[in-house]
XYZ file of C-alpha atoms in Angstrom:
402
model
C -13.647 4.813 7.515
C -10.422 4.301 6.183
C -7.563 6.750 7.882
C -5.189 8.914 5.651
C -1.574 9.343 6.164
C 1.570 10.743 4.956
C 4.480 8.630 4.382
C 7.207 8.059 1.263
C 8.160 4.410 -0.165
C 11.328 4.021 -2.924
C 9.008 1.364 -3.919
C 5.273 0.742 -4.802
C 3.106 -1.784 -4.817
C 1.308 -3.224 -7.320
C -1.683 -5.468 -8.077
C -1.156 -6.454 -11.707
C 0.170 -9.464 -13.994
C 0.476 -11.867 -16.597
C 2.647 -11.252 -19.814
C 0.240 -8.494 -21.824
C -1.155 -6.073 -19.446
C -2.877 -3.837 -21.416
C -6.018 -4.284 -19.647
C -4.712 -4.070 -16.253
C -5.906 -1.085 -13.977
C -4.169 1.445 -12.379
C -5.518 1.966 -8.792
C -5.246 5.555 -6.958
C -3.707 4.936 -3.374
C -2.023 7.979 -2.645
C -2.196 8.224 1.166
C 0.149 5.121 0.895
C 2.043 6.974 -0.897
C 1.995 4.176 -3.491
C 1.343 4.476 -7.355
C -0.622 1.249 -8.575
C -0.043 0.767 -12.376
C -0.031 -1.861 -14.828
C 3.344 -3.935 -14.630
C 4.756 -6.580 -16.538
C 5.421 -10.036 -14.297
C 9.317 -9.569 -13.594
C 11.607 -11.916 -12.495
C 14.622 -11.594 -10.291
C 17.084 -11.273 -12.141
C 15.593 -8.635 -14.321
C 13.959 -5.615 -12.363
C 10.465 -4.913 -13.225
C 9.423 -1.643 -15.351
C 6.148 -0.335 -15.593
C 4.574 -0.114 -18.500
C 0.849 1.849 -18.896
C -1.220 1.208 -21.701
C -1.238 2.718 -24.803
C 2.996 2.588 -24.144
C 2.369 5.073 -21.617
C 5.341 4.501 -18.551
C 3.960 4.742 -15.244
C 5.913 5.666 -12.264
C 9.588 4.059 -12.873
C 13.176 4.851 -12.894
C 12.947 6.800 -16.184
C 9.621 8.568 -15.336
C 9.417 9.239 -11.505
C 5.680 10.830 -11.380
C 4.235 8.338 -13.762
C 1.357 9.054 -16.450
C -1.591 10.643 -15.288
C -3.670 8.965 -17.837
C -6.124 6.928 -16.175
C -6.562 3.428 -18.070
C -10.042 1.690 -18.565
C -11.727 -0.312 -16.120
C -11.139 -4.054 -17.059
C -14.136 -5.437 -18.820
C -16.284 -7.916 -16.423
C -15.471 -11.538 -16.549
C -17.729 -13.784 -19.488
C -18.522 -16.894 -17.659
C -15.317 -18.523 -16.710
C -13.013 -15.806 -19.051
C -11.405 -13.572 -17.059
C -10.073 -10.271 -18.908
C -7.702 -9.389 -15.599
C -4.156 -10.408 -16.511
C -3.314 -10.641 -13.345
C -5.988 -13.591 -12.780
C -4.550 -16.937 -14.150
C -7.101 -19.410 -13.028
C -10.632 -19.014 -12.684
C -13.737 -20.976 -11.638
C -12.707 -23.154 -8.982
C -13.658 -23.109 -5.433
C -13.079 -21.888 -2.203
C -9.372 -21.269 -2.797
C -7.754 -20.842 0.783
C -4.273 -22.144 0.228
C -2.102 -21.350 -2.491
C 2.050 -21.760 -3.211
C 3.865 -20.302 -6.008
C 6.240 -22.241 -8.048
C 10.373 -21.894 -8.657
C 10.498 -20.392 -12.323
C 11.805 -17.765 -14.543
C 8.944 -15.119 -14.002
C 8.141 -15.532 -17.673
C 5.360 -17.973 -16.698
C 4.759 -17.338 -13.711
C 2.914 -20.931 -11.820
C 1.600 -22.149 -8.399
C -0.650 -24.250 -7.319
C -3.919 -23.537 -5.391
C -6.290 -25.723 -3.208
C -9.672 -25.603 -2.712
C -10.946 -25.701 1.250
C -13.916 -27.781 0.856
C -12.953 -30.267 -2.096
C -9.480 -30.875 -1.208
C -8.544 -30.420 -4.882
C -4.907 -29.227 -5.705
C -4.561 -27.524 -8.983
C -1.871 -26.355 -11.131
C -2.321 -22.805 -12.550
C -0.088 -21.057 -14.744
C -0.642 -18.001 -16.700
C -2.159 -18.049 -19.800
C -3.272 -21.894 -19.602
C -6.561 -23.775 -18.410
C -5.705 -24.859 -14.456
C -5.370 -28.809 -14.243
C -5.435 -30.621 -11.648
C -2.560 -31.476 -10.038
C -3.782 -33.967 -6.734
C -6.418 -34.450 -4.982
C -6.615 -34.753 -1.100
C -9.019 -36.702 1.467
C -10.482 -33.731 3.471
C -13.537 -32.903 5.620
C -14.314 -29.408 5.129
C -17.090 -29.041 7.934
C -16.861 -26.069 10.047
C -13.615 -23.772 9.030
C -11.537 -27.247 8.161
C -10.620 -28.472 5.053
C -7.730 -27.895 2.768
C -6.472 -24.776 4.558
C -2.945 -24.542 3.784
C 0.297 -25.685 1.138
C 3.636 -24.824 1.217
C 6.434 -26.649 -1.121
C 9.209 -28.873 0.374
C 12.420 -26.851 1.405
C 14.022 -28.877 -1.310
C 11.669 -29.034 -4.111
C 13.337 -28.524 -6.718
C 15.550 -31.822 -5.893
C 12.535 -33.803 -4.311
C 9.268 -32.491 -5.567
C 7.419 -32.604 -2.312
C 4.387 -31.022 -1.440
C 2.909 -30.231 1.632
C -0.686 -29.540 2.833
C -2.464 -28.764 6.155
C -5.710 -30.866 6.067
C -8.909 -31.522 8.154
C -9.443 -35.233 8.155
C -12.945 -37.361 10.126
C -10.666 -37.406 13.332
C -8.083 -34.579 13.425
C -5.907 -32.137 11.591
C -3.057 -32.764 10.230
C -0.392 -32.373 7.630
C 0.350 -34.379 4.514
C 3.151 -34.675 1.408
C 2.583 -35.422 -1.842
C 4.244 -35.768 -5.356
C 2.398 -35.110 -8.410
C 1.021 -38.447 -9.293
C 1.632 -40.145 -6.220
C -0.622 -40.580 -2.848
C -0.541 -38.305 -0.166
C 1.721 -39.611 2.797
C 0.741 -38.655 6.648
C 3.247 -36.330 8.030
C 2.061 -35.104 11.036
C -0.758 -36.301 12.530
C -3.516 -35.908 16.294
C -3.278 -32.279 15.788
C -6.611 -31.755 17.750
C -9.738 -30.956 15.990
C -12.807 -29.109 17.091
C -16.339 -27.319 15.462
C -13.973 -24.501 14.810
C -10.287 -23.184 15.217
C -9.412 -26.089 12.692
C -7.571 -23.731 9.878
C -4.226 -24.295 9.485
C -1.139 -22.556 7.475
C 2.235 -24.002 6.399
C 5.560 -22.626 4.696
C 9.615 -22.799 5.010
C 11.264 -21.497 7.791
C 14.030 -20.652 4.984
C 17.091 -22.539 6.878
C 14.968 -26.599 5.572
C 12.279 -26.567 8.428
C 8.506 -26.373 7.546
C 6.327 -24.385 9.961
C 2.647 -25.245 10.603
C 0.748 -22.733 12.363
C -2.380 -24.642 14.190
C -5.572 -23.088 15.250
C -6.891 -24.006 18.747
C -9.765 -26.207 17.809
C -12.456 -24.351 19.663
C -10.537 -24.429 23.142
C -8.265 -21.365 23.820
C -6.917 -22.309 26.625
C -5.520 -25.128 24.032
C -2.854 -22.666 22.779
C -1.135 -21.831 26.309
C -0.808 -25.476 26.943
C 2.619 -26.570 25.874
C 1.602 -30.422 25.891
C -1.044 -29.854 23.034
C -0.247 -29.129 19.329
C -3.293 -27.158 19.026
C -3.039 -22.667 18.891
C 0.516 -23.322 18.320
C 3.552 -22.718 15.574
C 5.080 -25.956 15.090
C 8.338 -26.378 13.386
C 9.244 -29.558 11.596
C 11.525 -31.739 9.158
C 10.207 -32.747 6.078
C 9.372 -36.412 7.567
C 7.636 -34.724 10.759
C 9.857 -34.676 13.164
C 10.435 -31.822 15.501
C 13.288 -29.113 14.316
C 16.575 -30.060 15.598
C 17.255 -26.931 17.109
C 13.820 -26.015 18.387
C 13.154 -24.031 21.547
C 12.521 -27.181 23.433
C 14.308 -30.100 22.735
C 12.492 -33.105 21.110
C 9.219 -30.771 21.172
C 7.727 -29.691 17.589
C 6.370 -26.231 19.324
C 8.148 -23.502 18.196
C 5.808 -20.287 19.723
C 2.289 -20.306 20.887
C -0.490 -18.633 21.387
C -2.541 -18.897 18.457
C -6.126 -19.458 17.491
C -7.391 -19.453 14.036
C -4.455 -18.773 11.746
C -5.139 -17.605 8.329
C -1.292 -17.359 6.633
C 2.335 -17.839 7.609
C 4.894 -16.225 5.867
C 8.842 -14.772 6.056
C 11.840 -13.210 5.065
C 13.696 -15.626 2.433
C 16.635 -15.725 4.864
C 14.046 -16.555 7.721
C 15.350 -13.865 10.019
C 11.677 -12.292 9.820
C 8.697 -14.577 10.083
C 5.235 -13.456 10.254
C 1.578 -15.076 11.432
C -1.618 -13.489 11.119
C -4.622 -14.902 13.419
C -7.831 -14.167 14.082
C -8.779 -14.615 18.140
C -11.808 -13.001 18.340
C -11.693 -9.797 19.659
C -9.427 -8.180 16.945
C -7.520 -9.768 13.747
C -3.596 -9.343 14.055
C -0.488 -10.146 12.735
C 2.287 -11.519 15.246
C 6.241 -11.380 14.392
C 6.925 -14.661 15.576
C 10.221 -15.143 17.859
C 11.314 -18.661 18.109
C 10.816 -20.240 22.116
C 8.365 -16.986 22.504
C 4.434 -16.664 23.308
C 2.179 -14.643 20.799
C 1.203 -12.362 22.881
C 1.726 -9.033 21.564
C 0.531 -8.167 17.991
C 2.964 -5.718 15.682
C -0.725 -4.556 14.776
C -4.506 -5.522 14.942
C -7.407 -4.489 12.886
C -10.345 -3.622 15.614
C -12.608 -4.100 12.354
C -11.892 -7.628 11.695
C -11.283 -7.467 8.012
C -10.841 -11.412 8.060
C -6.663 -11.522 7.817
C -5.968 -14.309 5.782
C -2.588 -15.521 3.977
C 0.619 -13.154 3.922
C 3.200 -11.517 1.683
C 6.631 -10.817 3.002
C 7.748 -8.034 0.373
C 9.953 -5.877 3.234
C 13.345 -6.006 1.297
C 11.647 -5.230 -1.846
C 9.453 -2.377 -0.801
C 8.956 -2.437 3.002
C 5.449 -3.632 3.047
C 3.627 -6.500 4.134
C 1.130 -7.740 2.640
C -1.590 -9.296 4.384
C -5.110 -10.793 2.408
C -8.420 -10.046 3.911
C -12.296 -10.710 3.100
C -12.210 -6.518 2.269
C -8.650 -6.647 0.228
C -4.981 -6.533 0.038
C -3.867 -4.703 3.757
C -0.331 -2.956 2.922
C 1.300 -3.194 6.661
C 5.098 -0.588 5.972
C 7.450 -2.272 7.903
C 11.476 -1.560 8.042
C 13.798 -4.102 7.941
C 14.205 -4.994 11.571
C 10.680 -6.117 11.485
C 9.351 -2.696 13.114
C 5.966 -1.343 11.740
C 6.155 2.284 10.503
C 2.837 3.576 9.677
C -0.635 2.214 9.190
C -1.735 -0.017 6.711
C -3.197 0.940 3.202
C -5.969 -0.863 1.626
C -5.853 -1.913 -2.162
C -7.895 -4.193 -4.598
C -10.816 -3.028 -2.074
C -13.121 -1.300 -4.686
C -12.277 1.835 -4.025
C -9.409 2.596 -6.304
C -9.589 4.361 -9.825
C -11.217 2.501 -11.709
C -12.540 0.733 -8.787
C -11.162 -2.722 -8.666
C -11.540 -6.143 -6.756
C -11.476 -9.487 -6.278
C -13.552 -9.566 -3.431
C -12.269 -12.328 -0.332
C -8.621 -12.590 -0.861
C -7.194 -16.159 1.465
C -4.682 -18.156 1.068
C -0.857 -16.424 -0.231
C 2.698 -17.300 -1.283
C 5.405 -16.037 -3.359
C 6.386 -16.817 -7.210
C 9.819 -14.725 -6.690
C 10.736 -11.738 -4.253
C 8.905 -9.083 -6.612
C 5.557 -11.274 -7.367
C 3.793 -13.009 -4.991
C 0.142 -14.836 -5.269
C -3.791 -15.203 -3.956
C -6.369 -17.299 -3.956
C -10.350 -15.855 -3.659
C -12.806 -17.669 -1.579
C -16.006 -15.790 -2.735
C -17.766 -18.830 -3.059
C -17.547 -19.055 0.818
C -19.810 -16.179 2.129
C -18.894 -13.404 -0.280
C -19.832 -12.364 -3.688
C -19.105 -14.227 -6.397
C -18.801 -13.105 -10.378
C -18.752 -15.537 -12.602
C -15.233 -16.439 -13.313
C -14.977 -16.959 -9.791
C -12.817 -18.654 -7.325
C -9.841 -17.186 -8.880
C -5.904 -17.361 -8.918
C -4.242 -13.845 -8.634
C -1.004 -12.456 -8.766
C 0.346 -9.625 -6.616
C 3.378 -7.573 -8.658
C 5.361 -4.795 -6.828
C 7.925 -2.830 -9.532
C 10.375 -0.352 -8.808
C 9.635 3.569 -8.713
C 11.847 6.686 -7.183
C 9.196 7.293 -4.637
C 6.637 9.595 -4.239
C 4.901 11.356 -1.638
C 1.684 10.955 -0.095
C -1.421 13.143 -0.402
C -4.266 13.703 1.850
């Protein structure tokens, strides 16, 4: 049962997209104290307004309370057309790792890979997705394609990176469009299980991998193996100049089956979620430190997945689960304030979901993205796996009923 709870936001969350969001629901989650309404995608330098359908404004700067017209539910998906704006790829498979891409916010872009195949696909709003590489992978157990971040640099170098199950470890790869994938980082230990693996900037040029423990537990307290650890690396593989240890890629420990990574853009927050067994949790990671202490856990085990740092924006964090989007408020100094919310669970006016979210990464600081791995143990409709996008806009506030 989910718990109730009182608290104000100056900003909401939403979990809408695309250009023409006419269809797009509006979702009642009032004990977040959080008004879900249809939103155009913004971009950064323009700040997002809400816009309800029929030209009704929802909650915004102009219109604190919002319209309390409640929109259709979106019409089902047709095969592989999906009438969501906010979905921009469908019918692929297993998608666990996703990364947005640099752009204006008109268009908004990322790619997405698919766990078992090893596929990496370009999907952009409005357009078929293509593919964009594809990867050597074995996807036996929890392995696979688990995890893709872009280069620090990409918009000079147009490196990719991925964190990849191979027939003798894990590891992690780069890749241009059009060109082969080039060994990175390689003899991070591989088991039956604790194989998944997440990647993404540290935001000062590092990339961090977070490494499950490949079965073994006691794996992620050992400082001489790369398994249940957060590694921090250069873009060739090498360990971060100014890690914790010198000449030692480990940058904390104590993990053991990561689902997502994720930060602050200036890197002074940074965030993994895990799943050890007894209950899922998200650590704030301290460089040098072990995760040992969760900023919260989920008894339930929702399945935590891929992560959304949206704390300057709106003081949430996001966090993907098999059972929806878990809102985490959080303050600036990394401190939680309240329980989480649940959206996209079902439960919403008009209900509304897209079942397993995974793999996440942000577009720009307002819009972030998800991949859906319904195909692996949940319940897929037919335009699924899918490609979603995650849109907070700006409101006044409101506060929270019981």
């Amino acid at each position: 049962m989910r718990t109730r709870y009182r608290w104000s936001s100056p900003l909401a969350l939403l979990a809408c997209g695309g250009l023409l969001l006419s269809g797009c629901a509006r979702f009642d989650n009032t004990a977040a104290g959080q008004t879900f309404s249809p939103a155009p995608v913004p971009s950064p330098e323009s700040p997002p307004q809400v816009q309800g359908p029929g030209g009704d404004s929802g909650a915004g700067p102009g219109n604190p309370g919002g319209s309390q017209q409640s929109p259709a539910p979106i019409p089902p998906p047709q095969g592989c057309k999906d009438f969501d704006k906010a979905v921009i790829a469908t019918c692929l498979d297993t998608v666990a790792a996703v990364a947005g891409l640099p752009g204006d916010g008109t268009t908004p872009s990322a790619l997405a890979g698919e766990r078992k195949s090893g596929r990496v696909l370009l999907a952009t709003a409005g357009h078929d997705a293509t593919t964009f590489e594809q990867l050597d992978v074995q996807a036996t157990g929890d392995g696979g394609l688990t995890g893709l971040a872009l280069s620090p640099s990409y918009v000079e170098d147009q490196l990719v990176f991925a964190y990849v199950t191979t027939a003798t470890d894990n590891r992690v790869v780069r890749f241009a469009k059009g060109q082969p994938a080039k060994a990175v980082l390689t003899g991070i230990p591989k088991g039956a299980t604790g194989n998944r693996g997440a990647l993404a900037s540290d935001g000062h040029g590092a990339l961090l991998v977070a490494t499950g423990d490949a079965g073994n537990p006691s794996a992620a307290a050992d400082a001489k193996s790369l398994a249940g650890k957060i590694l921090r690396i250069d873009t060739s593989g090498n360990p971060g100049a100014d890690n914790p240890a010198p000449g030692s890629a480990v940058f904390a420990s104590g993990l053991h089956s990561p689902g997502g990574i994720c930060g602050s853009a200036d890197g002074k927050r940074l965030w993994v979620t895990d799943q050890p067994g007894s209950a899922d949790a998200v650590y704030r990671v301290q460089a040098g430190q072990q995760l040992t202490v969760p900023a919260w856990t989920w008894p339930d085990k929702p399945g935590v997945a891929g992560c959304a740092d949206f704390i300057d924006a709106n003081g949430i964090l996001a966090v993907a689960s098999a059972g929806g989007l878990q809102n985490l408020p959080v303050n600036a100094d990394g401190a939680v304030t309240g329980k989480p919310s649940i959206s996209l669970d079902g439960k919403g006016k008009p209900p509304t979901t897209y079942g397993r979210l995974a793999g996440m990464g942000m577009i720009n600081p307002q819009v972030a993205v998800a991949g859906t791995t319904n195909k692996d143990g949940g319940k897929p409709v037919s335009s699924d796996d899918r490609v979603v996008l995650i849109t907070i806009s700006q409101t006044n506030g409101g506060q929270g009923k019981d």
